[in-house]
Amino acid sequence: AEAARATEANDDRIEALRQALVAAPGWPPAARELAEALSEAGQDDDAVAVLEAAAARAPLDPLTQWSLADRLWQAGRSRDALDRAKRTVRLDPGLDPRLEVAWAAVNAWSDRLDVPEEAAELARDLTRDRAGDPRSWMRLARALTAPDQADEALAALEKAIALDPRNIEAHDSKAERLAAMGRFDDALEAARPPQLVTDLPLVLQGRAAWVEARRGNYAAAIPPMQALVAVDPEYVWGWQQLAEWYNETGRPENYLEAASEFARLRPEHPTPLTMRGEAKLQTGDRAGGKADLREALTLHPGYSPAAVILFDACLADEEHKDARAALAVLQEHLSGPEVLVKQLQFAARTGDADGAARAFAELCQTPGEGPSLFLQMALTEMHSADLDDKAAELLREAWESGEPFNPW
């Protein structure tokens, strides 16, 4: 089978693996590899059948259970896949790093199936079954993401820290959750635990700076983070935070420097390219900025943040063909009032009064909560296009229609 794989002779590989399973029906590695080969050959139903048989023969083998869960999800059997992934997590106590993906799948799939409470309940079960394992408490904390679960998450983190006082991730997560609750002084204290303070890890030093930024104290956040990236120029998260903070504080040259370092360290990801592109636009390099934004969209064609900035830049520079292309990306991958505002802007600035009116009318009846920032932007755009009377007419029609009315 390995020789056939090396020569890309998939049919021979499948036959060899079938013979291996005939000789040793309970051999999980052969079943997993056969399922992989069948899937590569487009025989997905057969791949699932092989793994179902293997999982029945090896009910306590978490790798086989996970392989089956993954194939079930790909086959569209999402409920069965989630149940099998949960079984995998129960079988594996966290010793095999290859199975961390199973826990990530439980979180992602339960969310996709609109049953997020199942991930949290599984995590609670694990803390009861393995109360002395700090990893169980960490999993519970990670599963409790809703604001009304913050106290339970903090209690789980405290338990993890009690079991493993030098657990850096637990201290980091505790500081992050406290900051999200607005308890900034407590968050700073959590980022500087007495167990580690004599030689504070870089991660926690970065978190302390982040806490200061979260409460708007950039003067206390930026210098220590600058010092950290000077000590460790490969500190990706540090460069990302600095880039964001420079942008938020109106320092475009520094924003460009930090975003460039971020892009150097993550050239395969659209986010740093988008940030660098935005920074170039801010510093006057219009062509370079747009090139970075287009590269980000090449890496990830549906990455709407890059498309938004590129649309705005091209529209401002009256490059209407390029603006229309960026708008098409937004229309395909994003929905809601922001896209309608972009449609209105494009129509208004290219002399399409009817198109602007249609977008404004749709925006007026787009569901929203509270005063609409996007509606205010649309009204400003209608005013700039000398369409105030039309805007007033459309607002009145939306109000009188009995349909949802965006402003209220």
GROMACS .gro file of C-alpha atoms in nm:
model
  408
    1ALA     CA    1   0.000   0.000   0.000
    2GLU     CA    2   0.282   0.241   0.083
    3ALA     CA    3   0.460   0.163  -0.245
    4ALA     CA    4   0.138   0.224  -0.438
    5ARG     CA    5   0.086   0.549  -0.255
    6ALA     CA    6   0.436   0.664  -0.341
    7THR     CA    7   0.371   0.599  -0.709
    8GLU     CA    8   0.019   0.747  -0.691
    9ALA     CA    9  -0.133   0.414  -0.799
   10ASN     CA   10  -0.449   0.461  -0.593
   11ASP     CA   11  -0.633   0.151  -0.722
   12ASP     CA   12  -0.339  -0.069  -0.622
   13ARG     CA   13  -0.322   0.106  -0.289
   14ILE     CA   14  -0.691   0.041  -0.222
   15GLU     CA   15  -0.658  -0.327  -0.314
   16ALA     CA   16  -0.352  -0.371  -0.091
   17LEU     CA   17  -0.529  -0.209   0.203
   18ARG     CA   18  -0.840  -0.424   0.150
   19GLN     CA   19  -0.617  -0.732   0.166
   20ALA     CA   20  -0.455  -0.599   0.484
   21LEU     CA   21  -0.797  -0.569   0.644
   22VAL     CA   22  -0.892  -0.918   0.537
   23ALA     CA   23  -0.579  -1.045   0.711
   24ALA     CA   24  -0.628  -0.823   1.017
   25PRO     CA   25  -0.991  -0.698   1.034
   26GLY     CA   26  -0.936  -0.518   1.363
   27TRP     CA   27  -0.632  -0.312   1.256
   28PRO     CA   28  -0.744   0.053   1.284
   29PRO     CA   29  -0.451   0.218   1.099
   30ALA     CA   30  -0.523   0.011   0.787
   31ALA     CA   31  -0.893   0.100   0.803
   32ARG     CA   32  -0.818   0.471   0.839
   33GLU     CA   33  -0.577   0.466   0.546
   34LEU     CA   34  -0.821   0.268   0.330
   35ALA     CA   35  -1.093   0.522   0.405
   36GLU     CA   36  -0.856   0.801   0.302
   37ALA     CA   37  -0.772   0.625  -0.024
   38LEU     CA   38  -1.139   0.559  -0.101
   39SER     CA   39  -1.227   0.921  -0.035
   40GLU     CA   40  -0.949   1.037  -0.267
   41ALA     CA   41  -1.100   0.809  -0.532
   42GLY     CA   42  -1.440   0.971  -0.483
   43GLN     CA   43  -1.586   0.666  -0.307
   44ASP     CA   44  -1.706   0.857   0.000
   45ASP     CA   45  -1.987   0.616   0.096
   46ASP     CA   46  -1.744   0.325   0.093
   47ALA     CA   47  -1.499   0.529   0.305
   48VAL     CA   48  -1.769   0.587   0.567
   49ALA     CA   49  -1.867   0.219   0.563
   50VAL     CA   50  -1.506   0.111   0.621
   51LEU     CA   51  -1.470   0.346   0.916
   52GLU     CA   52  -1.806   0.248   1.066
   53ALA     CA   53  -1.692  -0.112   1.066
   54ALA     CA   54  -1.353  -0.017   1.213
   55ALA     CA   55  -1.516   0.197   1.484
   56ALA     CA   56  -1.742  -0.093   1.579
   57ARG     CA   57  -1.440  -0.324   1.609
   58ALA     CA   58  -1.231  -0.067   1.801
   59PRO     CA   59  -1.484   0.132   2.007
   60LEU     CA   60  -1.215   0.262   2.242
   61ASP     CA   61  -0.975   0.388   1.975
   62PRO     CA   62  -1.023   0.767   1.964
   63LEU     CA   63  -0.833   0.816   1.636
   64THR     CA   64  -1.068   0.583   1.452
   65GLN     CA   65  -1.372   0.745   1.612
   66TRP     CA   66  -1.246   1.085   1.502
   67SER     CA   67  -1.172   0.967   1.148
   68LEU     CA   68  -1.531   0.847   1.125
   69ALA     CA   69  -1.665   1.175   1.264
   70ASP     CA   70  -1.470   1.374   1.007
   71ARG     CA   71  -1.593   1.156   0.717
   72LEU     CA   72  -1.953   1.175   0.841
   73TRP     CA   73  -1.936   1.554   0.845
   74GLN     CA   74  -1.797   1.562   0.493
   75ALA     CA   75  -2.076   1.325   0.385
   76GLY     CA   76  -2.340   1.565   0.516
   77ARG     CA   77  -2.439   1.351   0.816
   78SER     CA   78  -2.379   1.641   1.052
   79ARG     CA   79  -2.573   1.517   1.355
   80ASP     CA   80  -2.400   1.178   1.346
   81ALA     CA   81  -2.066   1.353   1.299
   82LEU     CA   82  -2.114   1.571   1.606
   83ASP     CA   83  -2.214   1.273   1.821
   84ARG     CA   84  -1.908   1.080   1.704
   85ALA     CA   85  -1.678   1.376   1.770
   86LYS     CA   86  -1.819   1.405   2.121
   87ARG     CA   87  -1.748   1.037   2.173
   88THR     CA   88  -1.389   1.094   2.059
   89VAL     CA   89  -1.342   1.370   2.315
   90ARG     CA   90  -1.478   1.149   2.592
   91LEU     CA   91  -1.235   0.872   2.496
   92ASP     CA   92  -0.925   1.089   2.471
   93PRO     CA   93  -0.816   1.265   2.792
   94GLY     CA   94  -0.608   1.516   2.598
   95LEU     CA   95  -0.286   1.322   2.573
   96ASP     CA   96  -0.278   1.295   2.193
   97PRO     CA   97  -0.228   1.637   2.030
   98ARG     CA   98  -0.364   1.496   1.702
   99LEU     CA   99  -0.707   1.483   1.865
  100GLU     CA  100  -0.728   1.848   1.965
  101VAL     CA  101  -0.904   1.885   1.631
  102ALA     CA  102  -1.189   1.671   1.766
  103TRP     CA  103  -1.258   1.916   2.046
  104ALA     CA  104  -1.239   2.208   1.801
  105ALA     CA  105  -1.490   2.023   1.582
  106VAL     CA  106  -1.731   1.975   1.871
  107ASN     CA  107  -1.728   2.350   1.931
  108ALA     CA  108  -1.758   2.444   1.563
  109TRP     CA  109  -2.015   2.181   1.467
  110SER     CA  110  -2.241   2.235   1.767
  111ASP     CA  111  -2.242   2.603   1.677
  112ARG     CA  112  -2.322   2.525   1.312
  113LEU     CA  113  -2.609   2.298   1.419
  114ASP     CA  114  -2.739   2.567   1.654
  115VAL     CA  115  -2.682   2.356   1.965
  116PRO     CA  116  -2.387   2.541   2.127
  117GLU     CA  117  -2.496   2.424   2.469
  118GLU     CA  118  -2.390   2.068   2.377
  119ALA     CA  119  -2.023   2.166   2.371
  120ALA     CA  120  -2.051   2.332   2.711
  121GLU     CA  121  -2.240   2.036   2.858
  122LEU     CA  122  -1.977   1.794   2.727
  123ALA     CA  123  -1.707   2.007   2.886
  124ARG     CA  124  -1.897   2.004   3.217
  125ASP     CA  125  -1.919   1.625   3.198
  126LEU     CA  126  -1.543   1.606   3.147
  127THR     CA  127  -1.480   1.814   3.460
  128ARG     CA  128  -1.694   1.568   3.657
  129ASP     CA  129  -1.521   1.263   3.507
  130ARG     CA  130  -1.169   1.409   3.530
  131ALA     CA  131  -1.195   1.667   3.805
  132GLY     CA  132  -0.824   1.653   3.877
  133ASP     CA  133  -0.715   1.725   3.521
  134PRO     CA  134  -0.660   2.099   3.454
  135ARG     CA  135  -0.714   2.040   3.082
  136SER     CA  136  -1.077   1.950   3.148
  137TRP     CA  137  -1.133   2.281   3.325
  138MET     CA  138  -0.959   2.469   3.046
  139ARG     CA  139  -1.188   2.307   2.791
  140LEU     CA  140  -1.489   2.411   2.996
  141ALA     CA  141  -1.365   2.769   3.014
  142ARG     CA  142  -1.313   2.778   2.637
  143ALA     CA  143  -1.664   2.641   2.576
  144LEU     CA  144  -1.828   2.912   2.790
  145THR     CA  145  -1.815   3.205   2.551
  146ALA     CA  146  -2.143   3.386   2.619
  147PRO     CA  147  -2.136   3.696   2.844
  148ASP     CA  148  -2.380   3.538   3.088
  149GLN     CA  149  -2.138   3.245   3.129
  150ALA     CA  150  -1.846   3.462   3.235
  151ASP     CA  151  -1.865   3.379   3.606
  152GLU     CA  152  -1.872   3.004   3.538
  153ALA     CA  153  -1.580   3.043   3.297
  154LEU     CA  154  -1.379   3.232   3.557
  155ALA     CA  155  -1.452   2.963   3.815
  156ALA     CA  156  -1.329   2.698   3.571
  157LEU     CA  157  -1.009   2.895   3.510
  158GLU     CA  158  -0.954   2.934   3.885
  159LYS     CA  159  -0.987   2.556   3.921
  160ALA     CA  160  -0.736   2.499   3.638
  161ILE     CA  161  -0.491   2.739   3.804
  162ALA     CA  162  -0.535   2.568   4.142
  163LEU     CA  163  -0.448   2.236   3.980
  164ASP     CA  164  -0.163   2.380   3.771
  165PRO     CA  165  -0.045   2.713   3.917
  166ARG     CA  166   0.207   2.773   3.636
  167ASN     CA  167  -0.042   2.719   3.354
  168ILE     CA  168   0.028   3.021   3.133
  169GLU     CA  169  -0.280   2.973   2.916
  170ALA     CA  170  -0.507   2.967   3.220
  171HIS     CA  171  -0.367   3.295   3.354
  172ASP     CA  172  -0.385   3.451   3.007
  173SER     CA  173  -0.745   3.342   2.956
  174LYS     CA  174  -0.843   3.469   3.299
  175ALA     CA  175  -0.700   3.813   3.224
  176GLU     CA  176  -0.878   3.819   2.888
  177ARG     CA  177  -1.216   3.726   3.038
  178LEU     CA  178  -1.184   3.981   3.318
  179ALA     CA  179  -1.104   4.256   3.069
  180ALA     CA  180  -1.407   4.157   2.861
  181MET     CA  181  -1.615   4.210   3.177
  182GLY     CA  182  -1.466   4.557   3.225
  183ARG     CA  183  -1.269   4.449   3.534
  184PHE     CA  184  -0.943   4.594   3.408
  185ASP     CA  185  -0.752   4.616   3.739
  186ASP     CA  186  -0.837   4.252   3.813
  187ALA     CA  187  -0.732   4.162   3.459
  188LEU     CA  188  -0.392   4.326   3.505
  189GLU     CA  189  -0.347   4.137   3.830
  190ALA     CA  190  -0.437   3.811   3.655
  191ALA     CA  191  -0.178   3.881   3.384
  192ARG     CA  192   0.090   3.914   3.652
  193PRO     CA  193   0.033   3.607   3.873
  194PRO     CA  194   0.261   3.575   4.175
  195GLN     CA  195   0.356   3.222   4.066
  196LEU     CA  196   0.519   3.361   3.750
  197VAL     CA  197   0.588   3.727   3.818
  198THR     CA  198   0.961   3.687   3.887
  199ASP     CA  199   1.011   3.571   3.527
  200LEU     CA  200   0.689   3.677   3.358
  201PRO     CA  201   0.635   3.494   3.025
  202LEU     CA  202   0.619   3.705   2.711
  203VAL     CA  203   0.257   3.597   2.653
  204LEU     CA  204   0.148   3.745   2.985
  205GLN     CA  205   0.351   4.061   2.936
  206GLY     CA  206   0.171   4.104   2.603
  207ARG     CA  207  -0.163   4.039   2.769
  208ALA     CA  208  -0.098   4.307   3.031
  209ALA     CA  209  -0.031   4.559   2.753
  210TRP     CA  210  -0.347   4.442   2.576
  211VAL     CA  211  -0.553   4.501   2.889
  212GLU     CA  212  -0.432   4.861   2.902
  213ALA     CA  213  -0.530   4.906   2.537
  214ARG     CA  214  -0.873   4.757   2.602
  215ARG     CA  215  -0.946   5.028   2.853
  216GLY     CA  216  -0.818   5.295   2.615
  217ASN     CA  217  -0.488   5.358   2.789
  218TYR     CA  218  -0.270   5.333   2.477
  219ALA     CA  219   0.008   5.533   2.640
  220ALA     CA  220   0.052   5.246   2.886
  221ALA     CA  221  -0.004   4.974   2.624
  222ILE     CA  222   0.217   5.070   2.330
  223PRO     CA  223   0.564   5.115   2.491
  224PRO     CA  224   0.573   4.773   2.662
  225MET     CA  225   0.451   4.600   2.347
  226GLN     CA  226   0.717   4.785   2.146
  227ALA     CA  227   0.974   4.652   2.391
  228LEU     CA  228   0.842   4.296   2.351
  229VAL     CA  229   0.868   4.295   1.971
  230ALA     CA  230   1.215   4.444   1.999
  231VAL     CA  231   1.318   4.148   2.216
  232ASP     CA  232   1.132   3.898   1.997
  233PRO     CA  233   1.081   4.026   1.640
  234GLU     CA  234   0.890   3.705   1.558
  235TYR     CA  235   0.614   3.785   1.810
  236VAL     CA  236   0.326   3.781   1.561
  237TRP     CA  237   0.048   3.872   1.801
  238GLY     CA  238   0.252   4.162   1.933
  239TRP     CA  239   0.297   4.312   1.587
  240GLN     CA  240  -0.072   4.263   1.512
  241GLN     CA  241  -0.178   4.444   1.829
  242LEU     CA  242   0.065   4.728   1.765
  243ALA     CA  243  -0.067   4.769   1.412
  244GLU     CA  244  -0.424   4.790   1.540
  245TRP     CA  245  -0.333   5.034   1.816
  246TYR     CA  246  -0.138   5.262   1.583
  247ASN     CA  247  -0.435   5.268   1.348
  248GLU     CA  248  -0.674   5.345   1.631
  249THR     CA  249  -0.454   5.630   1.756
  250GLY     CA  250  -0.397   5.788   1.416
  251ARG     CA  251  -0.029   5.704   1.363
  252PRO     CA  252  -0.019   5.590   0.998
  253GLU     CA  253   0.359   5.564   0.960
  254ASN     CA  254   0.384   5.342   1.267
  255TYR     CA  255   0.078   5.152   1.147
  256LEU     CA  256   0.256   5.078   0.820
  257GLU     CA  257   0.572   4.961   0.999
  258ALA     CA  258   0.384   4.723   1.231
  259ALA     CA  259   0.153   4.595   0.958
  260SER     CA  260   0.455   4.527   0.736
  261GLU     CA  261   0.614   4.317   1.010
  262PHE     CA  262   0.285   4.136   1.060
  263ALA     CA  263   0.269   4.063   0.686
  264ARG     CA  264   0.631   3.945   0.688
  265LEU     CA  265   0.547   3.688   0.953
  266ARG     CA  266   0.211   3.580   0.803
  267PRO     CA  267   0.244   3.624   0.425
  268GLU     CA  268  -0.017   3.355   0.359
  269HIS     CA  269  -0.297   3.531   0.550
  270PRO     CA  270  -0.522   3.810   0.414
  271THR     CA  271  -0.550   4.006   0.740
  272PRO     CA  272  -0.193   4.147   0.756
  273LEU     CA  273  -0.200   4.227   0.384
  274THR     CA  274  -0.527   4.413   0.433
  275MET     CA  275  -0.381   4.609   0.724
  276ARG     CA  276  -0.066   4.692   0.530
  277GLY     CA  277  -0.274   4.796   0.231
  278GLU     CA  278  -0.483   5.027   0.448
  279ALA     CA  279  -0.169   5.174   0.604
  280LYS     CA  280  -0.019   5.241   0.260
  281LEU     CA  281  -0.337   5.421   0.157
  282GLN     CA  282  -0.314   5.634   0.470
  283THR     CA  283   0.048   5.725   0.399
  284GLY     CA  284  -0.019   5.824   0.038
  285ASP     CA  285   0.088   5.508  -0.145
  286ARG     CA  286  -0.245   5.458  -0.323
  287ALA     CA  287  -0.117   5.213  -0.585
  288GLY     CA  288   0.076   5.005  -0.331
  289GLY     CA  289  -0.217   4.995  -0.093
  290LYS     CA  290  -0.459   4.875  -0.359
  291ALA     CA  291  -0.207   4.614  -0.473
  292ASP     CA  292  -0.190   4.471  -0.119
  293LEU     CA  293  -0.568   4.466  -0.093
  294ARG     CA  294  -0.598   4.284  -0.425
  295GLU     CA  295  -0.335   4.034  -0.310
  296ALA     CA  296  -0.538   3.975   0.007
  297LEU     CA  297  -0.842   3.902  -0.210
  298THR     CA  298  -0.634   3.668  -0.425
  299LEU     CA  299  -0.541   3.473  -0.112
  300HIS     CA  300  -0.900   3.475   0.015
  301PRO     CA  301  -1.150   3.581  -0.253
  302GLY     CA  302  -1.429   3.627  -0.001
  303TYR     CA  303  -1.236   3.836   0.252
  304SER     CA  304  -1.478   4.126   0.287
  305PRO     CA  305  -1.260   4.362   0.501
  306ALA     CA  306  -1.014   4.390   0.211
  307ALA     CA  307  -1.298   4.439  -0.037
  308VAL     CA  308  -1.452   4.718   0.174
  309ILE     CA  309  -1.128   4.917   0.193
  310LEU     CA  310  -1.048   4.854  -0.174
  311PHE     CA  311  -1.397   4.967  -0.277
  312ASP     CA  312  -1.367   5.289  -0.077
  313ALA     CA  313  -1.022   5.364  -0.220
  314CYS     CA  314  -1.120   5.298  -0.582
  315LEU     CA  315  -1.442   5.497  -0.549
  316ALA     CA  316  -1.255   5.791  -0.395
  317ASP     CA  317  -1.005   5.780  -0.683
  318GLU     CA  318  -1.289   5.753  -0.939
  319GLU     CA  319  -1.171   5.413  -1.057
  320HIS     CA  320  -1.526   5.301  -1.110
  321LYS     CA  321  -1.455   4.971  -1.286
  322ASP     CA  322  -1.232   4.853  -1.000
  323ALA     CA  323  -1.479   4.983  -0.742
  324ARG     CA  324  -1.754   4.782  -0.911
  325ALA     CA  325  -1.540   4.467  -0.897
  326ALA     CA  326  -1.481   4.515  -0.523
  327LEU     CA  327  -1.852   4.579  -0.471
  328ALA     CA  328  -1.928   4.249  -0.647
  329VAL     CA  329  -1.713   4.068  -0.390
  330LEU     CA  330  -1.908   4.231  -0.108
  331GLN     CA  331  -2.243   4.147  -0.265
  332GLU     CA  332  -2.140   3.784  -0.295
  333HIS     CA  333  -1.987   3.733   0.048
  334LEU     CA  334  -2.147   3.990   0.276
  335SER     CA  335  -2.504   4.089   0.348
  336GLY     CA  336  -2.682   4.355   0.546
  337PRO     CA  337  -2.686   4.734   0.563
  338GLU     CA  338  -2.313   4.789   0.501
  339VAL     CA  339  -2.339   4.638   0.152
  340LEU     CA  340  -2.651   4.842   0.076
  341VAL     CA  341  -2.465   5.161   0.171
  342LYS     CA  342  -2.181   5.065  -0.063
  343GLN     CA  343  -2.433   5.000  -0.343
  344LEU     CA  344  -2.590   5.339  -0.278
  345GLN     CA  345  -2.251   5.512  -0.277
  346PHE     CA  346  -2.153   5.354  -0.607
  347ALA     CA  347  -2.485   5.442  -0.770
  348ALA     CA  348  -2.488   5.799  -0.639
  349ARG     CA  349  -2.132   5.875  -0.745
  350THR     CA  350  -2.178   5.729  -1.093
  351GLY     CA  351  -2.496   5.926  -1.161
  352ASP     CA  352  -2.738   5.637  -1.116
  353ALA     CA  353  -3.013   5.811  -0.918
  354ASP     CA  354  -3.258   5.522  -0.961
  355GLY     CA  355  -3.003   5.270  -0.833
  356ALA     CA  356  -2.928   5.492  -0.533
  357ALA     CA  357  -3.300   5.520  -0.456
  358ARG     CA  358  -3.348   5.141  -0.474
  359ALA     CA  359  -3.060   5.079  -0.235
  360PHE     CA  360  -3.187   5.347   0.005
  361ALA     CA  361  -3.541   5.206  -0.001
  362GLU     CA  362  -3.411   4.857   0.080
  363LEU     CA  363  -3.194   4.995   0.359
  364CYS     CA  364  -3.496   5.168   0.515
  365GLN     CA  365  -3.661   4.829   0.563
  366THR     CA  366  -3.354   4.630   0.666
  367PRO     CA  367  -3.403   4.501   1.023
  368GLY     CA  368  -3.177   4.666   1.279
  369GLU     CA  369  -3.156   4.755   1.645
  370GLY     CA  370  -3.142   5.115   1.765
  371PRO     CA  371  -3.030   5.420   1.567
  372SER     CA  372  -2.870   5.308   1.244
  373LEU     CA  373  -2.520   5.432   1.168
  374PHE     CA  374  -2.555   5.293   0.818
  375LEU     CA  375  -2.880   5.482   0.761
  376GLN     CA  376  -2.708   5.805   0.865
  377MET     CA  377  -2.430   5.729   0.618
  378ALA     CA  378  -2.690   5.666   0.348
  379LEU     CA  379  -2.870   5.992   0.423
  380THR     CA  380  -2.539   6.178   0.395
  381GLU     CA  381  -2.475   6.014   0.059
  382MET     CA  382  -2.826   6.098  -0.067
  383HIS     CA  383  -2.773   6.459   0.042
  384SER     CA  384  -2.439   6.478  -0.141
  385ALA     CA  385  -2.612   6.352  -0.456
  386ASP     CA  386  -2.886   6.617  -0.418
  387LEU     CA  387  -3.144   6.344  -0.352
  388ASP     CA  388  -3.277   6.478  -0.020
  389ASP     CA  389  -3.638   6.494  -0.140
  390LYS     CA  390  -3.623   6.139  -0.271
  391ALA     CA  391  -3.476   6.018   0.060
  392ALA     CA  392  -3.758   6.186   0.254
  393GLU     CA  393  -4.018   6.031   0.023
  394LEU     CA  394  -3.869   5.683   0.063
  395LEU     CA  395  -3.849   5.718   0.442
  396ARG     CA  396  -4.217   5.818   0.453
  397GLU     CA  397  -4.317   5.525   0.229
  398ALA     CA  398  -4.121   5.282   0.447
  399TRP     CA  399  -4.287   5.420   0.760
  400GLU     CA  400  -4.636   5.394   0.614
  401SER     CA  401  -4.587   5.048   0.463
  402GLY     CA  402  -4.624   4.864   0.791
  403GLU     CA  403  -4.308   4.668   0.716
  404PRO     CA  404  -3.998   4.683   0.941
  405PHE     CA  405  -3.867   5.038   0.956
  406ASN     CA  406  -3.491   5.066   1.002
  407PRO     CA  407  -3.461   5.396   1.195
  408TRP     CA  408  -3.667   5.269   1.484
   0.00000   0.00000   0.00000
